[in-house]
mmCIF file of C-alpha atoms in Angstrom:
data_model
loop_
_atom_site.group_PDB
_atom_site.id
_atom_site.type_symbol
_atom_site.label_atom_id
_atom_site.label_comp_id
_atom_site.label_asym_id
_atom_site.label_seq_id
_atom_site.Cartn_x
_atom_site.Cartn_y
_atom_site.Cartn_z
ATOM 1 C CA UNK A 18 -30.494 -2.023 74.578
ATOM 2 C CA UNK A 19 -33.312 -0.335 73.827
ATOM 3 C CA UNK A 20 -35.536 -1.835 76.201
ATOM 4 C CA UNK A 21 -33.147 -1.200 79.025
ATOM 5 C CA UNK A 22 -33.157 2.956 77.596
ATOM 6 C CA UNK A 23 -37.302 2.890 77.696
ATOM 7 C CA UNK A 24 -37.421 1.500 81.389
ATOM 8 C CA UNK A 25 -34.628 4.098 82.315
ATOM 9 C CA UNK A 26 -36.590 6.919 80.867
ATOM 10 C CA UNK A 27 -40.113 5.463 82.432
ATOM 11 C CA UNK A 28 -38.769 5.576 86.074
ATOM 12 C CA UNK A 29 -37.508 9.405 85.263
ATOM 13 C CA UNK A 30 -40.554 10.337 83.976
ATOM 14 C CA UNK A 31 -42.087 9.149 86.753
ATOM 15 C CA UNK A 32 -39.458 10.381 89.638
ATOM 16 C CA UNK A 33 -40.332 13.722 87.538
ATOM 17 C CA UNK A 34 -43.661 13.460 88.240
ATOM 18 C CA UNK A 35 -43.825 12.400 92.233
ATOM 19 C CA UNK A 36 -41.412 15.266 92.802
ATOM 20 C CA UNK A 37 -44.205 17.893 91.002
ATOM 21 C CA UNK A 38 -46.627 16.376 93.356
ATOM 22 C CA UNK A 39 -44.950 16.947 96.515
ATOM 23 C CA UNK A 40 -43.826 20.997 95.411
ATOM 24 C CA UNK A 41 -41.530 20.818 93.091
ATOM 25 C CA UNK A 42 -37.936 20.466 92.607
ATOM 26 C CA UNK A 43 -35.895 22.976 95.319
ATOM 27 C CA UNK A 44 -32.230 23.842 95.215
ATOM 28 C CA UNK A 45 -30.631 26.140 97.810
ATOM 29 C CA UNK A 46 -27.809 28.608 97.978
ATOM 30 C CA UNK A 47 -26.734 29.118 101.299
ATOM 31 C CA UNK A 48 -26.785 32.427 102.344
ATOM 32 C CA UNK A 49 -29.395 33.420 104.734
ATOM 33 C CA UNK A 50 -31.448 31.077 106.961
ATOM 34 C CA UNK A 51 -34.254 31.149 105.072
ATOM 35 C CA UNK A 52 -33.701 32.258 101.634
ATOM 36 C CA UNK A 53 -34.708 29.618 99.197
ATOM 37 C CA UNK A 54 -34.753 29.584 94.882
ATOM 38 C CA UNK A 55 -36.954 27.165 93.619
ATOM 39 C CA UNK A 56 -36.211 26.456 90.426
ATOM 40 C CA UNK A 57 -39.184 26.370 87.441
ATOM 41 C CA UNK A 58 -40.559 23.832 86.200
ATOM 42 C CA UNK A 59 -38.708 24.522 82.438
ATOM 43 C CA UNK A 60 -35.287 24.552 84.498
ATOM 44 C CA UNK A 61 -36.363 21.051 85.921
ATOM 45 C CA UNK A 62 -36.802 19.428 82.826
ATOM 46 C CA UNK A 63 -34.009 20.805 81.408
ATOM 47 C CA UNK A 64 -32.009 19.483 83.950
ATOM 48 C CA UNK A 65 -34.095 15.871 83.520
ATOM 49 C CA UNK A 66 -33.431 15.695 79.662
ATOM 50 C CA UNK A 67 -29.495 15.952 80.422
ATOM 51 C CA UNK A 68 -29.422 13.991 83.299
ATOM 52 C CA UNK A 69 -31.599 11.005 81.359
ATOM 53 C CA UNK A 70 -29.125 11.915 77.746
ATOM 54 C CA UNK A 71 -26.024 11.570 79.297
ATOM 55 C CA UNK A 72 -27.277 8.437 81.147
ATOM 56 C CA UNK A 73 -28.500 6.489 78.154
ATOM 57 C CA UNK A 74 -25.819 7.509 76.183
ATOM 58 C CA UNK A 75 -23.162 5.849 78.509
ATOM 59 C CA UNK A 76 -25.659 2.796 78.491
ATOM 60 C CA UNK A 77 -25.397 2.373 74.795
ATOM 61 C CA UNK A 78 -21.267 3.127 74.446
ATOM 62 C CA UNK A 79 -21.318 0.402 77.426
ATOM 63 C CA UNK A 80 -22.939 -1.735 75.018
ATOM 64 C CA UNK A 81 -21.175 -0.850 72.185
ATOM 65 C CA UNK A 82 -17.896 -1.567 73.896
ATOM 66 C CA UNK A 83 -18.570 -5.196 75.488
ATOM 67 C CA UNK A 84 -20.391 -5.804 72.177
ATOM 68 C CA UNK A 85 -16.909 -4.774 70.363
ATOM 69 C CA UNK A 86 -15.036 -6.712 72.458
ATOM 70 C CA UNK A 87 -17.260 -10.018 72.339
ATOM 71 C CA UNK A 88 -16.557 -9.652 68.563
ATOM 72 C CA UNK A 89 -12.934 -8.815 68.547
ATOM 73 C CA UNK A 90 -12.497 -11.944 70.729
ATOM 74 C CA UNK A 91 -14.942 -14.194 68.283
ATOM 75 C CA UNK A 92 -12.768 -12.777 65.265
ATOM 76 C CA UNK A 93 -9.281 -13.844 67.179
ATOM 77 C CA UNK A 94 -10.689 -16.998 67.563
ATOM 78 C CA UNK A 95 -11.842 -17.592 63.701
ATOM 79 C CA UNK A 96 -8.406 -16.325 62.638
ATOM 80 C CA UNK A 97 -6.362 -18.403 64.976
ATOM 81 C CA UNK A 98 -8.433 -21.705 63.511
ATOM 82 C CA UNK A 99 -8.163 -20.682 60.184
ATOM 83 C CA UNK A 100 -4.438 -19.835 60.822
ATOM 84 C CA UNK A 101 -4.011 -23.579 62.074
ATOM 85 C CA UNK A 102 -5.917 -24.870 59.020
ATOM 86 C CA UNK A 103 -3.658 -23.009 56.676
ATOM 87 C CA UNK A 104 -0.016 -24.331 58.828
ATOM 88 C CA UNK A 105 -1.872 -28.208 58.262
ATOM 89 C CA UNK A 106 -2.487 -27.986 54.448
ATOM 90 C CA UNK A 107 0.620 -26.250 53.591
ATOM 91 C CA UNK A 108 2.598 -28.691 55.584
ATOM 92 C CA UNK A 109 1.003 -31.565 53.849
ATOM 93 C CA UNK A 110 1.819 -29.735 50.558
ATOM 94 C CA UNK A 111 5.025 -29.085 51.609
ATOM 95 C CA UNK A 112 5.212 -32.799 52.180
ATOM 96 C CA UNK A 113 3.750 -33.691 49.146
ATOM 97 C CA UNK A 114 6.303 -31.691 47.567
ATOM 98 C CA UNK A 115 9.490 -34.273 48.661
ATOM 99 C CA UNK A 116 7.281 -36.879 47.524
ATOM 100 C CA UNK A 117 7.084 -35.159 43.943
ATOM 101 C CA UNK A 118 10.693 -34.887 44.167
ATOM 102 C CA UNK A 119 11.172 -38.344 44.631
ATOM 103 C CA UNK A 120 10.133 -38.908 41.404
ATOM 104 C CA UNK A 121 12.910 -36.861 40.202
ATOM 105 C CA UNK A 122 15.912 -39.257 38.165
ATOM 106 C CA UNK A 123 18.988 -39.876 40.875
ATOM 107 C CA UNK A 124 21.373 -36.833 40.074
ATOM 108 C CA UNK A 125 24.291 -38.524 40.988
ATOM 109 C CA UNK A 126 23.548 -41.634 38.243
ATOM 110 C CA UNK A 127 22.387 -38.820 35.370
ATOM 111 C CA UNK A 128 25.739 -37.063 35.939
ATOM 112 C CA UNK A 129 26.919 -40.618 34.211
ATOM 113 C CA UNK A 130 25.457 -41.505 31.471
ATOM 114 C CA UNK A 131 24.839 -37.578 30.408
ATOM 115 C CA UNK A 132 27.302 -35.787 31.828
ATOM 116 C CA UNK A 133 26.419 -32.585 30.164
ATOM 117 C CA UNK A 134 22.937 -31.996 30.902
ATOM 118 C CA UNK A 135 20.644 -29.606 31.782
ATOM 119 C CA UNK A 136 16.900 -29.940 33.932
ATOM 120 C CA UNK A 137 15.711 -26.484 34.783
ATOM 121 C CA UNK A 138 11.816 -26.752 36.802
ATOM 122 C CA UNK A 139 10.643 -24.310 38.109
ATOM 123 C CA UNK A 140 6.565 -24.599 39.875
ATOM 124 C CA UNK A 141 4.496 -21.801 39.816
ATOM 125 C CA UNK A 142 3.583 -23.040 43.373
ATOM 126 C CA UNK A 143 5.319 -25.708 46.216
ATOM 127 C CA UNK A 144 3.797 -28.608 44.219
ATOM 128 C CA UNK A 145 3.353 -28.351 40.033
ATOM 129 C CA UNK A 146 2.241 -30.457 36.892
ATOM 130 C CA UNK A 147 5.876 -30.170 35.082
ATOM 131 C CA UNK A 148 7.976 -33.301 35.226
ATOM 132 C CA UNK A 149 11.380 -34.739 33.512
ATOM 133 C CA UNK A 150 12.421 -38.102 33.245
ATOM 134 C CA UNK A 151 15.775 -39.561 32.162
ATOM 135 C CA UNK A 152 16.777 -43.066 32.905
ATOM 136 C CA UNK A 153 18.809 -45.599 30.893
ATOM 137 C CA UNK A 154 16.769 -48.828 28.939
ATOM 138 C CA UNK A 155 18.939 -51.300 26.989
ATOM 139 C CA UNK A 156 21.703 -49.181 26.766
ATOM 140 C CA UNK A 157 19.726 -46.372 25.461
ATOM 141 C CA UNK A 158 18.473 -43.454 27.144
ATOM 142 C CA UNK A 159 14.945 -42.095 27.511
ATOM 143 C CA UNK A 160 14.323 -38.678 28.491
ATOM 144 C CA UNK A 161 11.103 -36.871 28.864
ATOM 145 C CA UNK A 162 9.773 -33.428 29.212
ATOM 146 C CA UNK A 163 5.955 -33.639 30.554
ATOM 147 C CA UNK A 164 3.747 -30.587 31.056
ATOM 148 C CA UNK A 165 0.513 -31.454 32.950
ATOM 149 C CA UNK A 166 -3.094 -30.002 32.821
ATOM 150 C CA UNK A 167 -2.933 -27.267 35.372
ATOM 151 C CA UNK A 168 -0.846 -26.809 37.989
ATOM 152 C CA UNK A 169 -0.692 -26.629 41.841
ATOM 153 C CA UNK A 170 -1.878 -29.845 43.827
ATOM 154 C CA UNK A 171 -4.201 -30.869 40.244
ATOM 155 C CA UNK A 172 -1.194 -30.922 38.340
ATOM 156 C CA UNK A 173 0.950 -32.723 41.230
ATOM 157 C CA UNK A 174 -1.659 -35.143 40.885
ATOM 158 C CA UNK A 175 -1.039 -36.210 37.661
ATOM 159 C CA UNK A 176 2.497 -35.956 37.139
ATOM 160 C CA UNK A 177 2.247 -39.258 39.630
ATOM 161 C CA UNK A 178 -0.446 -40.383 36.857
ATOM 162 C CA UNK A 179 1.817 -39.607 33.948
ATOM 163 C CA UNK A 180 5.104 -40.929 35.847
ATOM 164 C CA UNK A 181 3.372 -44.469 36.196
ATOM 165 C CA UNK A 182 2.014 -44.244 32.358
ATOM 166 C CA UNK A 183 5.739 -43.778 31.503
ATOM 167 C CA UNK A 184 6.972 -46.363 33.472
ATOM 168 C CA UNK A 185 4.345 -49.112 32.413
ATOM 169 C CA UNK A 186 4.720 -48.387 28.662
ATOM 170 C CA UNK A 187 8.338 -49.115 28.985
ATOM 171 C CA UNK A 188 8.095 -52.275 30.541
ATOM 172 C CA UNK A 189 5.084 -53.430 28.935
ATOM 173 C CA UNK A 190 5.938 -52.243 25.068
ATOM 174 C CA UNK A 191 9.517 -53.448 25.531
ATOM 175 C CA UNK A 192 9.952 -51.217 23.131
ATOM 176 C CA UNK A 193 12.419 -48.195 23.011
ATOM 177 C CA UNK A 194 10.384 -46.313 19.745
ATOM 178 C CA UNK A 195 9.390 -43.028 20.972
ATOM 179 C CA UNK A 196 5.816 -43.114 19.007
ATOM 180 C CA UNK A 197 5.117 -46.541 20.485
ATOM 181 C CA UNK A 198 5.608 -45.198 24.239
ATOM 182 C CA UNK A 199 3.706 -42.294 23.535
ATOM 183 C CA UNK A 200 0.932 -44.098 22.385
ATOM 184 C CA UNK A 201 1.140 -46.681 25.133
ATOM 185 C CA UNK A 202 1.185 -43.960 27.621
ATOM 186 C CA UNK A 203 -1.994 -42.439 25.812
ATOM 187 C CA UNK A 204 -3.891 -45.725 26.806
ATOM 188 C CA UNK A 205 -2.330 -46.091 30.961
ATOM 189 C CA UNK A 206 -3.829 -42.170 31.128
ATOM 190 C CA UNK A 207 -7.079 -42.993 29.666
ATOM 191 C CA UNK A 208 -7.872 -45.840 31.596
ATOM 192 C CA UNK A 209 -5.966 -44.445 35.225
ATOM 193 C CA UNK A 210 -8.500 -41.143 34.697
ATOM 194 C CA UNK A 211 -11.825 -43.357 33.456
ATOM 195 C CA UNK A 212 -11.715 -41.404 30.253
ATOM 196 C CA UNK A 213 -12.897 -44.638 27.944
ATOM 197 C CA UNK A 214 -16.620 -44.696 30.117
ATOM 198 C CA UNK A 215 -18.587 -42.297 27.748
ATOM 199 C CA UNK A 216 -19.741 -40.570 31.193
ATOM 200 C CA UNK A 217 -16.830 -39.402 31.990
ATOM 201 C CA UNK A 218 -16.408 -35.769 31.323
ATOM 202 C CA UNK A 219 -12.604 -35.464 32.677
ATOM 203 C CA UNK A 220 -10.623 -34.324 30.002
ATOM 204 C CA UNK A 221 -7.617 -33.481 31.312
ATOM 205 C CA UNK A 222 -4.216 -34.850 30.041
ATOM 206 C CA UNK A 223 -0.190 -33.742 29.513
ATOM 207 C CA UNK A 224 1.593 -32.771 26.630
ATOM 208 C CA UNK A 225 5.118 -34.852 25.981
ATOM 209 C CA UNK A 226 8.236 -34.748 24.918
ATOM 210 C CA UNK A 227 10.002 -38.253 24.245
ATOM 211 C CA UNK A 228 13.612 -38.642 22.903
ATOM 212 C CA UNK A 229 15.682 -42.002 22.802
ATOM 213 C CA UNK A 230 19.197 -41.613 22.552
ATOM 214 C CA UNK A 231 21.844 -44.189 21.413
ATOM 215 C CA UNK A 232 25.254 -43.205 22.764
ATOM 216 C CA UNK A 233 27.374 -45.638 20.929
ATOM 217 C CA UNK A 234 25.599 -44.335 17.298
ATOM 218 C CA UNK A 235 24.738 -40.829 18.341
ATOM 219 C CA UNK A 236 21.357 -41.799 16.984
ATOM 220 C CA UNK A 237 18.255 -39.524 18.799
ATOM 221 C CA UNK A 238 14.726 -40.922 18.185
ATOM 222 C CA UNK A 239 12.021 -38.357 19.184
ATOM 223 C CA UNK A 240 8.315 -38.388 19.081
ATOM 224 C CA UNK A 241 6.270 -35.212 20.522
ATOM 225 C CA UNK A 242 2.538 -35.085 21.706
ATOM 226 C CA UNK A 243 2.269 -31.347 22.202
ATOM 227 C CA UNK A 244 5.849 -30.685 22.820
ATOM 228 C CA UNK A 245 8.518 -29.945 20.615
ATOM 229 C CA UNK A 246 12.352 -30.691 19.953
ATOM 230 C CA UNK A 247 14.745 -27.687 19.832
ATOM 231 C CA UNK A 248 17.801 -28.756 18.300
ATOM 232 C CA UNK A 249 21.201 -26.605 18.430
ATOM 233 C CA UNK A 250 23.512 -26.684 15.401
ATOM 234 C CA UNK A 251 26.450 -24.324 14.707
ATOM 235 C CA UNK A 252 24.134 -21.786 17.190
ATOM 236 C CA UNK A 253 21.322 -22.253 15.160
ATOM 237 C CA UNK A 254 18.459 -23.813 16.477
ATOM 238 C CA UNK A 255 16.189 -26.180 14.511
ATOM 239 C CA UNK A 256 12.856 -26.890 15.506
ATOM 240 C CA UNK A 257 10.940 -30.608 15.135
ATOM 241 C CA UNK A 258 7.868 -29.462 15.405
ATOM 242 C CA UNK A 259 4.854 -31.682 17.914
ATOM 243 C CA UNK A 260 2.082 -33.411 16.456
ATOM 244 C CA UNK A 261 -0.792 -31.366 17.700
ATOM 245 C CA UNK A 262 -2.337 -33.932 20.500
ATOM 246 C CA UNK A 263 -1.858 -34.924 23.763
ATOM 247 C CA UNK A 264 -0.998 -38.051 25.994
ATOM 248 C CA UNK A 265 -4.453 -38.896 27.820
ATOM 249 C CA UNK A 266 -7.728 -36.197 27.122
ATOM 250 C CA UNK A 267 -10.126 -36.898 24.825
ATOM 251 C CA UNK A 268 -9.325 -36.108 21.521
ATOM 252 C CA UNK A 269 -11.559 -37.373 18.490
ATOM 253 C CA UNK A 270 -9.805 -35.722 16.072
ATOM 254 C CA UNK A 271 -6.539 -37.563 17.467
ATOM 255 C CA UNK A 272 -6.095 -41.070 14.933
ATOM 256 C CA UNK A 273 -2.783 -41.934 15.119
ATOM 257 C CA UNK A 274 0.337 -41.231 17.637
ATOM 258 C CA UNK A 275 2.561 -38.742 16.856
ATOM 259 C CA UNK A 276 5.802 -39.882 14.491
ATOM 260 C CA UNK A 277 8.964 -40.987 15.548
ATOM 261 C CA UNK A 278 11.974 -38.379 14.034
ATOM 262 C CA UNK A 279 15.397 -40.197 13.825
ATOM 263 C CA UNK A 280 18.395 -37.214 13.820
ATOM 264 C CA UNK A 281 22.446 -38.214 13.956
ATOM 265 C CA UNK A 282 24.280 -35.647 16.066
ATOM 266 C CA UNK A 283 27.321 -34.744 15.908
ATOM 267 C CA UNK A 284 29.982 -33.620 19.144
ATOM 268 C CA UNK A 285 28.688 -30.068 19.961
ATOM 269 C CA UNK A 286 25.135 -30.333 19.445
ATOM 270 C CA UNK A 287 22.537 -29.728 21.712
ATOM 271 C CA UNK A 288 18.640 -30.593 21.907
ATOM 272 C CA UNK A 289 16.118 -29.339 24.559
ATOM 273 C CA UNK A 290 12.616 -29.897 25.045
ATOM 274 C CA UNK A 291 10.290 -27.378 27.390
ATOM 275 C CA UNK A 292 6.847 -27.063 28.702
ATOM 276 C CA UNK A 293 5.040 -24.051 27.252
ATOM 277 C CA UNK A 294 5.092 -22.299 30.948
ATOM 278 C CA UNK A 295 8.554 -20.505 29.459
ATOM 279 C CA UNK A 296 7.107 -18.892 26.439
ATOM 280 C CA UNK A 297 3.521 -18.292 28.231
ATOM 281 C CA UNK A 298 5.004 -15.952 30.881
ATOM 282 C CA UNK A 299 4.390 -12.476 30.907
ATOM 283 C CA UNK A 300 6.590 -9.929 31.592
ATOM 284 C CA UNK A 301 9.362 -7.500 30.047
ATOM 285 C CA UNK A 302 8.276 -3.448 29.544
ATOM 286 C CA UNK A 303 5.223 -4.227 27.731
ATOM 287 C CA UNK A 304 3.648 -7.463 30.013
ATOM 288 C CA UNK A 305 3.874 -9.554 27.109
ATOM 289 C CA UNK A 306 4.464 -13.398 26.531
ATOM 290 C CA UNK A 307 8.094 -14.495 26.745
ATOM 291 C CA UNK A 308 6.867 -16.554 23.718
ATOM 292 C CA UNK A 309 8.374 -19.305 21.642
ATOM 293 C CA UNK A 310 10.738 -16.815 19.104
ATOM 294 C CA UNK A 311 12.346 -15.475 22.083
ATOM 295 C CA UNK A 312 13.354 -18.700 23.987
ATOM 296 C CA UNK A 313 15.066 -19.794 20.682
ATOM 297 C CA UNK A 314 16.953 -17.340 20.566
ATOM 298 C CA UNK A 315 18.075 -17.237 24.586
ATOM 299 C CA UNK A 316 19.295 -20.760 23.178
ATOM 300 C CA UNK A 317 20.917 -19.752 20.631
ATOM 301 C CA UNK A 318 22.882 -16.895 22.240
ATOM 302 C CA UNK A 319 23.815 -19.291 25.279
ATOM 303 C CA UNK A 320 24.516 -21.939 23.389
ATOM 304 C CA UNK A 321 28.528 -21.927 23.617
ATOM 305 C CA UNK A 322 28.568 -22.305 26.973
ATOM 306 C CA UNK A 323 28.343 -25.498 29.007
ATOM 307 C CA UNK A 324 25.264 -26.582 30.305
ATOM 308 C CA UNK A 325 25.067 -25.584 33.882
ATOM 309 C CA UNK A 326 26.279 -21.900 32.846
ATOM 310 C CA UNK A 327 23.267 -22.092 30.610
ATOM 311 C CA UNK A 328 20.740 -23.537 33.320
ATOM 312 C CA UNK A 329 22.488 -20.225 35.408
ATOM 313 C CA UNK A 330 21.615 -18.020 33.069
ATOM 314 C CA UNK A 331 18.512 -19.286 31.655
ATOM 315 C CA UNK A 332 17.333 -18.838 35.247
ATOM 316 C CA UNK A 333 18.354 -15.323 35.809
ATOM 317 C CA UNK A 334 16.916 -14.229 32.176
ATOM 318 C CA UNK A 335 13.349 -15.414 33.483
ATOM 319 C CA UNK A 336 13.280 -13.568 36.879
ATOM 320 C CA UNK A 337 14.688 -10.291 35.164
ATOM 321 C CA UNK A 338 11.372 -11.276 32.331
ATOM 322 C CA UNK A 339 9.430 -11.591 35.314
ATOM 323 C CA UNK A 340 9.873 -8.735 37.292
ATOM 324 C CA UNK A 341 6.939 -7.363 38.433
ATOM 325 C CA UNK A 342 4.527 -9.879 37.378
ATOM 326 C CA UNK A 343 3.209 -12.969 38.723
ATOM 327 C CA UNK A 344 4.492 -16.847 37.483
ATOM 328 C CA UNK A 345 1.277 -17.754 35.790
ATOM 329 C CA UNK A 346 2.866 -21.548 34.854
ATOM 330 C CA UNK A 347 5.163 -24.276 35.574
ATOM 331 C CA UNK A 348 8.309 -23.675 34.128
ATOM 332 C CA UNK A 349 10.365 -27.294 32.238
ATOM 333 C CA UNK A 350 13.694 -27.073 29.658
ATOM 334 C CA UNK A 351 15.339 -30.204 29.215
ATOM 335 C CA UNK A 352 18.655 -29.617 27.429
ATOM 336 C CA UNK A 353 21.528 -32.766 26.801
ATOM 337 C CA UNK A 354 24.339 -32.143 24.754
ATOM 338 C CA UNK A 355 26.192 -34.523 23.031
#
């Protein structure tokens, strides 16, 4: 641009100059034959200086505009590849999501063998780290409430992990003792992540809640690494507190597995188990935590009604909590009545 401007001004300044050699610059008003105005050599310049202005001016906006439009096009072009790249991972997320799903127990057999139940997930994003698992063993059911390490694709991740820890310990241990799947499950996580090589710095885990549950004695076993046991009695709830470790991580502090409670129920009585996501989320006038106090007592006022009135309302109490602020978690409550 600017060399075109210089050579544009040189051949003026020299036009300038041939035209001062021959006489000067003449203009004519036609009047009489031979009246002529020559016009100064100030006026000529003057004339020159515009002439050349305007001229380079319309050079550079002719620039400007084909250099605009050279970028405009390049910038289409990025966002139409990076639009294309977005569609391809969130389909494959999307997919991923079904195959998450999959994981989820058959509805249709749950609805049998607890027929008033309750399994409220909700993912901060299409894929998440929250899981449940209910499925019958030896007559006896085991259901599970498992909160990943993060969330989003990490978290999907290991809820495939932690599903596969769950299943192995079962059919390995042969045993239906909460503690002793727990602790089994600990060891599948450890070894599936690498986390017994001393390099390995990947410390993530899940926190779990584990309840057996004998229908012909009304006998509940329950063992919790990180998640407790809410327990619903005359609409009062009880709370069996979790040991304070987690299923995979590394933990030296961590010697034993967390106990096994044994509770009788009696016809009536609820018990849930959720992922701290709930009582994490912020919200209400103040953008405060939902926390812990509160979702006991959202239990405790619901707790006459029948389950899926409760998973109804539950839901519509968190998105009024909500409003206005962002799901920072994934979102598990487990609930089974007897």
């Amino acid at each position: 641009m600017r060399t075109i401007s210089s050579t544009i001004c040189g051949l003026l300044l020299l036009v300038a100059n041939n035209l001062q050699a021959e006489g000067g610059l003449y203009g004519a008003f036609f009047g009489e034959e031979h009246d002529f105005v020559c016009y100064t050599s100030v006026h000529r310049n003057f004339f020159l200086a515009i002439f050349a202005g305007v001229l380079v001016a319309g050079i550079f906006a002719w620039s400007r505009f084909r250099l605009k439009n050279r970028t405009a096009k390049e910038l289409s072009l990025k966002n139409k590849l990076i639009e294309e790249q977005n569609k391809d991972i969130l389909d494959s997320i999307r997919y991923a999501s079904r195959l998450q799903q999959a994981l989820e127990p058959d509805h249709t057999s749950l609805k049998k063998v607890l027929p008033e139940s309750l399994f409220f997930l909700k993912p901060r994003d299409i894929v998440g780290g929250d899981f449940y698992f209910a499925e019958e063993h030896k007559g006896k059911i085991v259901i599970a409430a498992i909160d990943c390490t993060g969330h989003g694709v990490p978290g999907a991740f290991l809820t495939f992990i932690g599903h596969n820890a769950l299943r192995n310990a079962l059919e390995k241990t042969g045993s239906l003792d909460p503690s002793v799947i727990i602790d089994a499950m600990n060891s599948e996580v450890k070894n599936s992540l690498g986390q017994q090589r001393p390099e390995n710095e990947l410390n993530d885990g899940m926190e779990v809640g584990l309840c057996v549950y004998d229908r012909a004695t009304r006998n509940l076993q329950y063992a919790g690494a990180g998640t407790a046991l809410y327990l619903v009695r005359s609409g009062k709830v009880e709370e069996v507190k979790a040991a304070k470790c987690s299923v995979g991580s590394i933990q030296d502090h961590v010697v034993a597995p967390p106990p096994t409670h044994t509770i009788t129920l009696s016809d009536g009585e609820t018990f849930y188990m959720s992922s701290d996501g709930i009582a994490d989320q912020f919200g209400g006038p103040d953008g405060k935590k939902f926390q812990r106090d509160r979702l006991k007592k959202l239990l405790e006022e619901i707790s006459s009604h029948s389950l899926s009135k409760q998973k109804e309302i539950l839901s519509e109490r968190i998105s009024s909590w909500m409003e206005g602020h962002q799901q920072t978690d994934d979102m598990l409550l487990v609930g089974v009545r007897v």
